[in-house]
Short mmCIF file of C-alpha atoms (C1' of nucleotides) in Angstrom, two decimals:
data_model
loop_
_atom_site.label_atom_id
_atom_site.label_comp_id
_atom_site.label_asym_id
_atom_site.label_seq_id
_atom_site.Cartn_x
_atom_site.Cartn_y
_atom_site.Cartn_z
CA UNK A 1 0.00 0.00 0.00
CA UNK A 2 2.41 2.59 -1.27
CA UNK A 3 1.10 5.78 -2.84
CA UNK A 4 -2.59 6.21 -2.56
CA UNK A 5 -4.32 8.16 -5.26
CA UNK A 6 -7.61 9.02 -3.69
CA UNK A 7 -7.79 12.04 -1.45
CA UNK A 8 -10.01 10.25 1.02
CA UNK A 9 -7.71 7.33 1.63
CA UNK A 10 -4.70 9.59 1.77
CA UNK A 11 -6.32 11.59 4.52
CA UNK A 12 -7.49 8.51 6.35
CA UNK A 13 -4.00 7.08 6.30
CA UNK A 14 -2.31 10.30 7.23
CA UNK A 15 -4.62 10.96 10.16
CA UNK A 16 -4.54 7.42 11.52
CA UNK A 17 -7.98 6.03 10.81
CA UNK A 18 -7.15 2.80 9.09
CA UNK A 19 -6.66 -0.48 10.86
CA UNK A 20 -7.60 -2.99 8.21
CA UNK A 21 -8.98 -2.74 4.72
CA UNK A 22 -10.07 -5.15 2.04
CA UNK A 23 -8.28 -4.71 -1.27
CA UNK A 24 -7.13 -1.20 -0.54
CA UNK A 25 -5.54 -0.74 -3.96
CA UNK A 26 -8.79 -1.49 -5.77
CA UNK A 27 -10.76 0.74 -3.46
CA UNK A 28 -8.23 3.50 -3.95
CA UNK A 29 -8.51 3.26 -7.70
CA UNK A 30 -12.28 3.37 -7.52
CA UNK A 31 -12.31 6.35 -5.21
CA UNK A 32 -9.81 8.22 -7.32
CA UNK A 33 -12.10 7.76 -10.32
CA UNK A 34 -15.13 9.38 -8.83
CA UNK A 35 -17.50 9.70 -5.92
CA UNK A 36 -18.64 6.59 -4.14
CA UNK A 37 -21.17 5.94 -1.42
CA UNK A 38 -20.11 4.50 1.91
CA UNK A 39 -21.81 3.71 5.18
CA UNK A 40 -21.29 3.14 8.85
CA UNK A 41 -23.87 1.41 10.99
CA UNK A 42 -24.84 2.53 14.48
CA UNK A 43 -26.88 0.49 16.88
CA UNK A 44 -29.52 2.16 18.96
CA UNK A 45 -28.49 0.61 22.24
CA UNK A 46 -28.27 3.87 24.18
CA UNK A 47 -29.85 7.27 24.00
CA UNK A 48 -26.62 8.85 22.93
CA UNK A 49 -23.50 7.85 21.09
CA UNK A 50 -20.21 8.37 22.87
CA UNK A 51 -16.66 9.25 21.91
CA UNK A 52 -16.04 5.60 21.13
CA UNK A 53 -18.30 6.09 18.12
CA UNK A 54 -16.66 9.32 17.18
CA UNK A 55 -13.93 7.78 15.06
CA UNK A 56 -16.51 6.26 12.76
CA UNK A 57 -18.52 9.44 12.61
CA UNK A 58 -15.41 11.38 11.74
CA UNK A 59 -14.64 8.95 8.94
CA UNK A 60 -18.00 9.74 7.42
CA UNK A 61 -17.18 13.42 7.77
CA UNK A 62 -13.85 12.96 6.01
CA UNK A 63 -15.64 11.00 3.34
CA UNK A 64 -18.02 13.82 2.71
CA UNK A 65 -15.25 16.39 2.76
CA UNK A 66 -13.46 14.38 0.10
CA UNK A 67 -16.50 14.56 -2.15
CA UNK A 68 -18.15 11.22 -1.54
CA UNK A 69 -21.54 10.34 -0.16
CA UNK A 70 -21.98 9.14 3.42
CA UNK A 71 -24.83 7.01 4.65
CA UNK A 72 -25.60 6.82 8.32
CA UNK A 73 -27.30 3.52 8.94
CA UNK A 74 -29.28 3.40 12.14
CA UNK A 75 -29.81 -0.11 13.37
CA UNK A 76 -33.50 0.11 14.11
CA UNK A 77 -33.85 -3.44 12.88
CA UNK A 78 -30.60 -4.97 14.08
CA UNK A 79 -30.97 -3.43 17.52
CA UNK A 80 -33.95 -5.68 17.93
CA UNK A 81 -31.59 -8.63 17.61
CA UNK A 82 -28.46 -7.52 19.43
CA UNK A 83 -24.84 -7.76 18.39
CA UNK A 84 -23.17 -10.62 20.27
CA UNK A 85 -19.63 -9.42 19.64
CA UNK A 86 -17.12 -9.57 22.43
CA UNK A 87 -19.44 -9.73 25.35
CA UNK A 88 -19.67 -12.77 27.53
CA UNK A 89 -23.32 -12.40 28.11
CA UNK A 90 -26.20 -11.92 25.82
CA UNK A 91 -27.46 -8.43 25.57
CA UNK A 92 -30.77 -7.75 27.08
CA UNK A 93 -33.48 -7.49 24.53
CA UNK A 94 -34.68 -3.95 24.22
CA UNK A 95 -38.26 -3.02 23.68
CA UNK A 96 -39.24 -1.40 20.41
CA UNK A 97 -40.20 1.75 22.30
CA UNK A 98 -36.75 2.11 23.80
CA UNK A 99 -35.12 1.51 20.43
CA UNK A 100 -37.30 4.11 18.78
CA UNK A 101 -36.51 6.59 21.53
CA UNK A 102 -32.78 5.95 21.28
CA UNK A 103 -32.87 6.28 17.55
CA UNK A 104 -34.60 9.65 17.69
CA UNK A 105 -32.05 10.91 20.16
CA UNK A 106 -29.07 9.61 18.22
CA UNK A 107 -30.23 11.06 14.91
CA UNK A 108 -29.70 14.61 16.08
CA UNK A 109 -26.02 14.05 16.72
CA UNK A 110 -25.15 13.47 13.10
CA UNK A 111 -26.31 16.83 11.85
CA UNK A 112 -23.40 18.34 13.73
CA UNK A 113 -20.89 16.32 11.80
CA UNK A 114 -22.41 15.86 8.37
CA UNK A 115 -24.51 17.89 6.04
CA UNK A 116 -27.67 16.14 5.02
CA UNK A 117 -29.78 16.72 1.96
CA UNK A 118 -30.46 15.46 -1.52
CA UNK A 119 -27.27 16.57 -3.25
CA UNK A 120 -24.77 14.09 -4.60
CA UNK A 121 -22.44 14.38 -1.64
CA UNK A 122 -25.10 15.08 0.93
CA UNK A 123 -25.40 12.58 3.71
CA UNK A 124 -28.39 10.29 4.05
CA UNK A 125 -29.77 8.65 7.11
CA UNK A 126 -31.34 5.25 6.76
CA UNK A 127 -32.96 2.89 9.21
CA UNK A 128 -32.37 -0.77 8.45
CA UNK A 129 -35.71 -1.56 10.01
CA UNK A 130 -37.09 -0.39 6.67
CA UNK A 131 -36.13 -3.66 5.08
CA UNK A 132 -35.28 -5.98 7.97
CA UNK A 133 -38.65 -5.64 9.64
CA UNK A 134 -40.36 -6.81 6.47
CA UNK A 135 -38.27 -9.85 5.72
CA UNK A 136 -40.14 -13.06 5.19
CA UNK A 137 -38.49 -15.91 6.96
CA UNK A 138 -38.53 -18.68 4.41
CA UNK A 139 -37.70 -16.57 1.42
CA UNK A 140 -34.94 -14.84 3.34
CA UNK A 141 -33.48 -18.20 4.29
CA UNK A 142 -33.61 -19.39 0.70
CA UNK A 143 -31.99 -16.25 -0.64
CA UNK A 144 -29.32 -15.66 1.92
CA UNK A 145 -28.95 -18.91 3.83
CA UNK A 146 -27.13 -20.89 1.16
CA UNK A 147 -24.30 -18.38 1.16
CA UNK A 148 -23.41 -18.83 4.79
CA UNK A 149 -21.94 -22.02 6.11
CA UNK A 150 -22.22 -22.69 9.79
CA UNK A 151 -18.61 -23.88 9.65
CA UNK A 152 -17.49 -20.44 8.64
CA UNK A 153 -19.80 -18.57 10.95
CA UNK A 154 -18.37 -20.47 13.86
CA UNK A 155 -14.92 -19.10 13.09
CA UNK A 156 -15.84 -15.46 13.60
CA UNK A 157 -14.57 -13.97 16.82
CA UNK A 158 -17.93 -12.79 18.02
CA UNK A 159 -19.15 -16.38 17.90
CA UNK A 160 -15.93 -18.22 18.58
CA UNK A 161 -15.15 -16.39 21.80
CA UNK A 162 -18.56 -17.07 23.17
CA UNK A 163 -18.38 -20.74 22.35
CA UNK A 164 -14.85 -21.16 23.62
CA UNK A 165 -15.87 -19.79 26.96
CA UNK A 166 -18.88 -22.04 26.91
CA UNK A 167 -21.14 -19.04 27.21
CA UNK A 168 -24.54 -19.39 25.68
CA UNK A 169 -25.04 -17.85 22.29
CA UNK A 170 -28.64 -17.77 21.27
CA UNK A 171 -29.83 -18.40 17.76
CA UNK A 172 -31.18 -14.87 17.78
CA UNK A 173 -27.75 -13.34 18.31
CA UNK A 174 -26.18 -15.81 15.95
CA UNK A 175 -28.22 -14.22 13.19
CA UNK A 176 -26.89 -10.75 13.77
CA UNK A 177 -23.97 -11.10 11.41
CA UNK A 178 -26.20 -12.33 8.65
CA UNK A 179 -28.47 -9.36 9.04
CA UNK A 180 -25.58 -6.94 8.96
CA UNK A 181 -24.24 -8.62 5.86
CA UNK A 182 -27.67 -8.32 4.35
CA UNK A 183 -27.74 -4.63 5.22
CA UNK A 184 -24.58 -3.99 3.27
CA UNK A 185 -25.94 -5.82 0.25
CA UNK A 186 -29.23 -3.97 0.51
CA UNK A 187 -27.50 -0.60 0.72
CA UNK A 188 -25.57 -1.58 -2.37
CA UNK A 189 -28.83 -2.24 -4.18
CA UNK A 190 -30.72 0.78 -2.94
CA UNK A 191 -28.01 3.42 -2.88
CA UNK A 192 -25.13 1.96 -4.83
CA UNK A 193 -23.21 1.85 -1.59
CA UNK A 194 -19.88 0.11 -2.07
CA UNK A 195 -17.94 0.68 1.13
CA UNK A 196 -18.63 -0.13 4.73
CA UNK A 197 -16.55 1.34 7.50
CA UNK A 198 -16.57 0.62 11.19
CA UNK A 199 -14.61 -0.31 14.27
CA UNK A 200 -12.11 -3.14 14.18
CA UNK A 201 -14.62 -5.41 15.88
CA UNK A 202 -16.82 -5.09 12.80
CA UNK A 203 -14.31 -6.67 10.45
CA UNK A 204 -16.00 -10.04 10.32
CA UNK A 205 -19.42 -8.55 9.74
CA UNK A 206 -18.11 -6.32 7.00
CA UNK A 207 -16.36 -9.13 5.18
CA UNK A 208 -19.53 -11.19 5.34
CA UNK A 209 -21.43 -8.41 3.66
CA UNK A 210 -18.87 -8.07 0.94
CA UNK A 211 -19.01 -11.76 0.17
CA UNK A 212 -22.76 -11.92 0.24
CA UNK A 213 -23.10 -9.05 -2.18
CA UNK A 214 -20.54 -10.55 -4.51
CA UNK A 215 -22.21 -13.94 -4.52
CA UNK A 216 -25.77 -12.79 -4.94
CA UNK A 217 -25.43 -9.54 -6.84
CA UNK A 218 -21.97 -9.89 -8.29
CA UNK A 219 -21.25 -6.48 -6.86
CA UNK A 220 -17.75 -5.54 -5.74
CA UNK A 221 -17.69 -3.90 -2.34
CA UNK A 222 -15.06 -2.86 0.15
CA UNK A 223 -14.44 -2.53 3.85
CA UNK A 224 -12.28 -0.35 6.06
CA UNK A 225 -11.98 -0.62 9.82
CA UNK A 226 -10.55 1.77 12.37
CA UNK A 227 -8.17 0.82 15.15
CA UNK A 228 -9.36 0.72 18.73
CA UNK A 229 -8.40 4.13 20.03
CA UNK A 230 -6.56 3.96 23.33
CA UNK A 231 -5.14 6.69 25.49
CA UNK A 232 -1.45 7.12 26.21
CA UNK A 233 -1.72 5.05 29.36
CA UNK A 234 -3.19 2.17 27.42
CA UNK A 235 -6.83 2.47 28.36
CA UNK A 236 -9.78 2.41 26.09
CA UNK A 237 -10.54 5.94 25.18
CA UNK A 238 -13.63 7.66 26.45
CA UNK A 239 -13.99 6.05 29.80
CA UNK A 240 -13.92 8.46 32.67
CA UNK A 241 -14.67 8.02 36.33
CA UNK A 242 -18.17 9.28 35.72
CA UNK A 243 -18.79 6.93 32.83
CA UNK A 244 -18.83 7.32 29.09
CA UNK A 245 -18.18 10.58 27.34
CA UNK A 246 -21.48 11.17 25.60
CA UNK A 247 -22.00 13.21 22.50
CA UNK A 248 -25.48 14.39 23.44
CA UNK A 249 -25.72 17.59 25.44
CA UNK A 250 -28.47 16.01 27.51
CA UNK A 251 -26.17 13.21 28.60
CA UNK A 252 -23.06 15.30 29.10
CA UNK A 253 -22.99 19.11 29.31
CA UNK A 254 -20.68 20.94 26.94
CA UNK A 255 -18.44 22.13 29.75
CA UNK A 256 -17.72 18.55 30.79
CA UNK A 257 -17.24 17.53 27.19
CA UNK A 258 -14.75 20.32 26.75
CA UNK A 259 -12.97 19.33 29.92
CA UNK A 260 -12.64 15.77 28.69
CA UNK A 261 -10.59 16.95 25.75
CA UNK A 262 -8.72 19.57 27.73
CA UNK A 263 -7.59 16.84 30.13
CA UNK A 264 -6.10 14.64 27.42
CA UNK A 265 -2.68 13.25 28.09
CA UNK A 266 0.18 15.15 26.53
CA UNK A 267 1.01 12.22 24.32
CA UNK A 268 -2.51 12.00 22.96
CA UNK A 269 -2.90 15.57 21.80
CA UNK A 270 -1.61 15.00 18.29
CA UNK A 271 -3.46 11.76 17.82
CA UNK A 272 -6.74 13.25 18.97
CA UNK A 273 -6.34 16.31 16.79
CA UNK A 274 -5.82 14.11 13.76
CA UNK A 275 -8.80 11.92 14.48
CA UNK A 276 -11.31 14.23 16.07
CA UNK A 277 -10.78 17.68 14.63
CA UNK A 278 -10.40 19.31 11.25
CA UNK A 279 -7.20 21.04 12.29
CA UNK A 280 -4.84 20.92 9.28
CA UNK A 281 -1.95 18.50 9.47
CA UNK A 282 0.72 21.20 9.43
CA UNK A 283 -0.88 22.78 12.43
CA UNK A 284 -1.25 19.44 14.18
CA UNK A 285 2.40 18.67 13.68
CA UNK A 286 3.37 22.04 15.09
CA UNK A 287 1.05 21.86 18.09
CA UNK A 288 1.87 18.34 19.14
CA UNK A 289 5.53 19.25 19.41
CA UNK A 290 4.89 21.81 22.11
CA UNK A 291 6.36 20.85 25.43
CA UNK A 292 6.00 21.72 29.06
CA UNK A 293 3.28 24.18 29.92
CA UNK A 294 2.93 25.13 26.27
CA UNK A 295 1.22 21.88 25.39
CA UNK A 296 -1.66 23.22 27.44
CA UNK A 297 -2.33 25.73 24.69
CA UNK A 298 -2.57 22.85 22.26
CA UNK A 299 -5.00 21.10 24.58
CA UNK A 300 -7.23 24.15 24.62
CA UNK A 301 -7.16 24.25 20.85
CA UNK A 302 -8.04 20.56 20.78
CA UNK A 303 -10.88 21.02 23.26
CA UNK A 304 -12.25 24.00 21.37
CA UNK A 305 -12.15 22.28 18.03
CA UNK A 306 -13.64 19.03 19.28
CA UNK A 307 -16.36 20.76 21.28
CA UNK A 308 -17.23 23.18 18.51
CA UNK A 309 -17.70 20.32 16.10
CA UNK A 310 -19.95 18.31 18.36
CA UNK A 311 -21.78 21.01 20.31
CA UNK A 312 -21.35 24.11 18.21
CA UNK A 313 -19.09 27.12 18.28
CA UNK A 314 -21.01 28.92 21.00
CA UNK A 315 -20.91 25.99 23.38
CA UNK A 316 -17.17 25.61 22.87
CA UNK A 317 -16.59 29.29 23.52
CA UNK A 318 -18.67 29.23 26.67
CA UNK A 319 -16.88 26.14 27.94
CA UNK A 320 -13.52 27.65 27.25
CA UNK A 321 -14.49 30.90 28.95
CA UNK A 322 -15.66 29.02 32.00
CA UNK A 323 -12.50 26.98 32.11
CA UNK A 324 -10.36 30.08 31.79
CA UNK A 325 -12.31 31.90 34.45
CA UNK A 326 -12.13 28.92 36.77
CA UNK A 327 -8.64 27.60 36.25
CA UNK A 328 -6.60 30.51 35.03
CA UNK A 329 -8.17 33.30 37.05
CA UNK A 330 -9.26 31.12 39.93
CA UNK A 331 -12.79 32.44 39.72
CA UNK A 332 -15.99 30.74 38.72
CA UNK A 333 -17.27 30.46 35.19
CA UNK A 334 -20.96 30.45 34.40
CA UNK A 335 -20.88 27.06 32.72
CA UNK A 336 -20.03 25.25 35.95
CA UNK A 337 -22.66 22.88 37.29
CA UNK A 338 -25.07 24.89 39.38
CA UNK A 339 -27.61 24.09 42.04
CA UNK A 340 -30.24 26.38 43.46
CA UNK A 341 -30.91 26.61 47.16
CA UNK A 342 -33.83 28.37 48.81
CA UNK A 343 -32.79 31.68 50.32
CA UNK A 344 -34.46 30.88 53.61
CA UNK A 345 -32.57 27.65 53.91
CA UNK A 346 -29.29 29.31 53.16
CA UNK A 347 -30.01 32.02 55.69
CA UNK A 348 -30.30 29.34 58.35
CA UNK A 349 -26.98 27.85 57.38
CA UNK A 350 -26.40 24.59 55.54
CA UNK A 351 -23.88 22.03 56.66
CA UNK A 352 -20.98 21.91 54.24
CA UNK A 353 -21.08 18.15 53.93
CA UNK A 354 -24.74 18.14 52.97
CA UNK A 355 -24.23 20.94 50.52
CA UNK A 356 -21.31 19.25 48.76
CA UNK A 357 -23.35 16.10 48.32
CA UNK A 358 -26.26 18.09 46.95
CA UNK A 359 -23.96 19.85 44.53
CA UNK A 360 -22.90 16.48 43.19
CA UNK A 361 -19.32 16.79 44.34
CA UNK A 362 -19.48 13.55 46.28
CA UNK A 363 -21.55 10.40 46.16
CA UNK A 364 -22.17 10.05 49.87
CA UNK A 365 -21.71 11.98 53.06
CA UNK A 366 -18.97 9.63 54.10
CA UNK A 367 -17.09 10.36 50.92
CA UNK A 368 -17.48 14.07 51.36
CA UNK A 369 -16.42 13.93 55.01
CA UNK A 370 -13.22 12.31 53.92
CA UNK A 371 -12.76 14.95 51.28
CA UNK A 372 -13.08 17.67 53.91
CA UNK A 373 -10.86 15.87 56.37
CA UNK A 374 -8.16 15.52 53.75
CA UNK A 375 -8.32 19.18 52.93
CA UNK A 376 -9.82 18.81 49.48
CA UNK A 377 -12.98 20.83 49.95
CA UNK A 378 -13.19 24.55 49.43
CA UNK A 379 -15.84 27.24 49.69
CA UNK A 380 -15.07 30.26 47.57
CA UNK A 381 -11.52 28.93 47.27
CA UNK A 382 -11.02 28.82 51.03
CA UNK A 383 -10.27 25.45 52.51
CA UNK A 384 -13.01 23.94 54.62
CA UNK A 385 -11.51 23.12 58.01
CA UNK A 386 -14.27 21.14 59.64
CA UNK A 387 -17.10 18.88 58.65
CA UNK A 388 -19.29 20.88 61.02
CA UNK A 389 -18.79 24.08 59.09
CA UNK A 390 -21.93 25.71 57.78
CA UNK A 391 -22.43 27.68 54.61
CA UNK A 392 -24.68 30.70 54.96
CA UNK A 393 -25.93 33.66 53.01
CA UNK A 394 -22.83 35.48 54.20
CA UNK A 395 -20.80 33.30 51.86
CA UNK A 396 -22.60 34.61 48.83
CA UNK A 397 -20.32 36.53 46.54
CA UNK A 398 -21.96 38.11 43.51
CA UNK A 399 -25.03 36.07 44.30
CA UNK A 400 -23.28 32.72 44.23
CA UNK A 401 -21.07 30.43 46.23
CA UNK A 402 -18.31 28.41 44.61
CA UNK A 403 -17.78 24.92 45.96
CA UNK A 404 -14.72 22.90 45.02
CA UNK A 405 -13.72 19.30 45.52
CA UNK A 406 -10.08 19.00 44.72
CA UNK A 407 -8.61 21.18 42.02
CA UNK A 408 -10.75 20.19 39.11
CA UNK A 409 -14.28 19.68 40.30
CA UNK A 410 -16.29 22.79 40.94
CA UNK A 411 -19.92 23.71 41.33
CA UNK A 412 -21.91 26.83 42.00
CA UNK A 413 -24.64 27.35 44.55
CA UNK A 414 -27.18 30.03 43.84
CA UNK A 415 -29.77 31.32 46.17
CA UNK A 416 -33.29 31.28 44.82
"C1'" G B 1 -24.88 -37.66 32.91
"C1'" G B 2 -20.21 -38.57 36.32
"C1'" A B 3 -16.03 -36.33 39.39
"C1'" G B 4 -14.01 -32.20 41.43
"C1'" G B 5 -13.44 -26.54 42.22
"C1'" G B 6 -15.79 -21.99 43.11
"C1'" G B 7 -19.34 -17.61 44.01
"C1'" U B 8 -15.92 -12.14 49.16
"C1'" U B 9 -16.48 -4.78 49.56
"C1'" G B 10 -15.85 -1.10 41.57
"C1'" G B 11 -12.31 -5.13 39.17
"C1'" G B 12 -8.70 -8.99 40.48
"C1'" G B 13 -7.90 -11.86 44.70
"C1'" A B 14 -6.72 -13.41 50.26
"C1'" G B 15 -9.38 -15.07 54.45
"C1'" C B 16 -11.87 -20.63 56.02
"C1'" G B 17 -15.45 -20.24 63.91
"C1'" G B 18 -13.94 -14.91 67.53
"C1'" U B 19 -8.46 -10.13 67.24
"C1'" C B 20 -13.01 -9.20 59.94
"C1'" A B 21 -15.88 -3.62 57.47
"C1'" A B 22 -12.55 -8.25 55.87
"C1'" A B 23 -4.90 -8.77 53.68
"C1'" C B 24 -2.81 -7.44 49.03
"C1'" C B 25 -2.95 -5.48 43.90
"C1'" C B 26 -5.54 -2.44 40.32
"C1'" A B 27 -9.01 1.31 39.54
"C1'" U B 28 -10.91 5.63 42.06
"C1'" C B 29 -10.65 10.19 45.26
"C1'" A B 30 -7.75 13.80 48.02
"C1'" G B 31 -2.88 16.08 49.53
"C1'" A B 32 2.35 17.26 47.99
"C1'" C B 33 5.13 18.26 43.41
"C1'" U B 34 3.37 20.45 38.63
"C1'" G B 35 1.33 22.55 33.45
"C1'" U B 36 -6.30 21.45 34.89
"C1'" A B 37 -0.38 16.47 32.00
"C1'" A B 38 2.58 12.14 33.15
"C1'" A B 39 5.66 9.94 36.73
"C1'" U B 40 6.55 9.89 41.95
"C1'" C B 41 5.50 10.28 47.23
"C1'" U B 42 1.54 10.54 51.22
"C1'" G B 43 -3.33 9.54 52.82
"C1'" A B 44 -8.23 7.75 52.04
"C1'" C B 45 -11.35 4.27 49.89
"C1'" G B 46 -19.39 0.11 52.86
"C1'" C B 47 -23.32 3.48 55.05
"C1'" C B 48 -24.89 6.71 58.95
"C1'" U B 49 -27.03 10.71 63.58
"C1'" C B 50 -18.99 9.09 62.73
"C1'" A B 51 -14.14 8.48 69.47
"C1'" G B 52 -20.42 5.55 68.59
"C1'" G B 53 -23.87 2.85 65.57
"C1'" C B 54 -25.77 0.11 61.36
"C1'" U B 55 -25.78 -3.15 57.05
"C1'" U B 56 -22.23 -6.38 53.97
"C1'" C B 57 -18.77 -11.81 52.04
"C1'" G B 58 -24.42 -15.87 45.71
"C1'" C B 59 -29.84 -16.78 48.02
"C1'" A B 60 -32.79 -19.01 52.05
"C1'" G B 61 -32.68 -21.49 56.46
"C1'" G B 62 -29.88 -23.96 60.63
"C1'" U B 63 -25.78 -25.09 64.41
"C1'" U B 64 -23.11 -21.85 67.94
"C1'" C B 65 -22.27 -17.29 73.35
"C1'" G B 66 -20.25 -15.89 68.43
"C1'" A B 67 -20.22 -17.51 61.19
"C1'" A B 68 -17.46 -14.62 55.29
"C1'" U B 69 -15.69 -19.03 57.76
"C1'" C B 70 -19.50 -25.18 60.00
"C1'" C B 71 -24.37 -27.81 58.31
"C1'" U B 72 -28.90 -28.17 54.90
"C1'" G B 73 -31.51 -26.71 50.56
"C1'" C B 74 -31.63 -23.61 46.24
"C1'" C B 75 -29.48 -20.56 42.21
"C1'" C B 76 -25.21 -19.51 39.19
"C1'" C B 77 -20.16 -20.37 37.37
"C1'" C B 78 -15.52 -23.11 36.19
"C1'" U B 79 -12.31 -27.52 35.23
"C1'" C B 80 -11.82 -32.65 34.00
"C1'" C B 81 -14.23 -37.30 32.36
"C1'" A B 82 -18.49 -39.46 29.24
#
RNA sequence: GGAGGGGUUGGGGAGCGGUCAAACCCAUCAGACUGUAAAUCUGACGCCUCAGGCUUCGCAGGUUCGAAUCCUGCCCCCUCCA
């Protein structure tokens, strides 16, 4: 895989998106010739996607930028079956209502990253329930069944791992890969889609689709997978103490999203810029070389770019302003988590431990007591000396009280 | 189906009648050092009305002054044999 001709694959390679690909040379030639249509599938297993899905979303964005057509496939149909990959246990079956709700919530995310419409390079959103829900069992079996041997299916990791560990794999789950393969073929028929992209765990599913389409339709299709993105200390990216880093504002406020990127490890700054922002490569190369305190500037640029893309320019600006106000000036930015407390209650004095728990800076009173005893709690940047201390209206400064747990976690209390 | 082994506090994993809220490691949180980084060092790490109390060791019973530790039943898991 020496010199690539197509802009898209050049960019993908340069920015670190490619893990595996089927017949890259042929795909490259095809993409250099003219626009193609490609898709990534997303299951509707949660009400929001998270940064783990971001690599795939960004690939679609790159695709569109390079003049090709992206399809976002929402797994309204496949979510009713459940992908068995990796997990030891079967996924719980989700109700149709939950799936529909998740799908509606996930849809909105994509408009931030792609431009939708009817133009040749406009993105399209499709729900595989459109065809999967209508399949007739016997005819489906006759059409598709002969092209899959059980022998082969048993060799795929998603199945093999489960069997090796003697974990049950239901027939329902076993069918997932067939349905995904069918999706790819169907997208080829309906939209002339010829490329499927996805995470490295999707490799088997993608290859199945390619083979199915070739056997039944004689259509040549391709697959590209992304590497599993890990952080510099070797962990799966996107896991924080509080859980996943969600893309939806409702699941994770912009300030926290911004902070996630701002707190990247030094060594990850360049990698993340390449994958998750549109910052030009020259700029990336310059910024990732910064050392010492200067790399912090690069982290801010990363956080701004990533947040702006997902949550909009205004949200990024507000988050940055709050971070600057809070961390650089030692004040309190408006984007910090805020709780309201009745004026009367505040006038009477509220125990600091109770207040910290209410503000979400600790999970239990015991935890917060420890925090105070270890000198990690602050009111208006003054260390709390005792767990018996009370916060009163006298602590209000500019109508608010700043609570801190450690150096990074802050919240505001407002009197209402 | 047969024979063994096991289910312990977020994860891993000790404990095998009292000194057990339960070793140790990881993760996590805080403090120091810094750059809102990493590494390192220190401390904490079930809940509460916190020098005291309460609820935990798969589930339900039982033995005992006293059980995570013993017994009975149930559920689940693993290994080997068929």
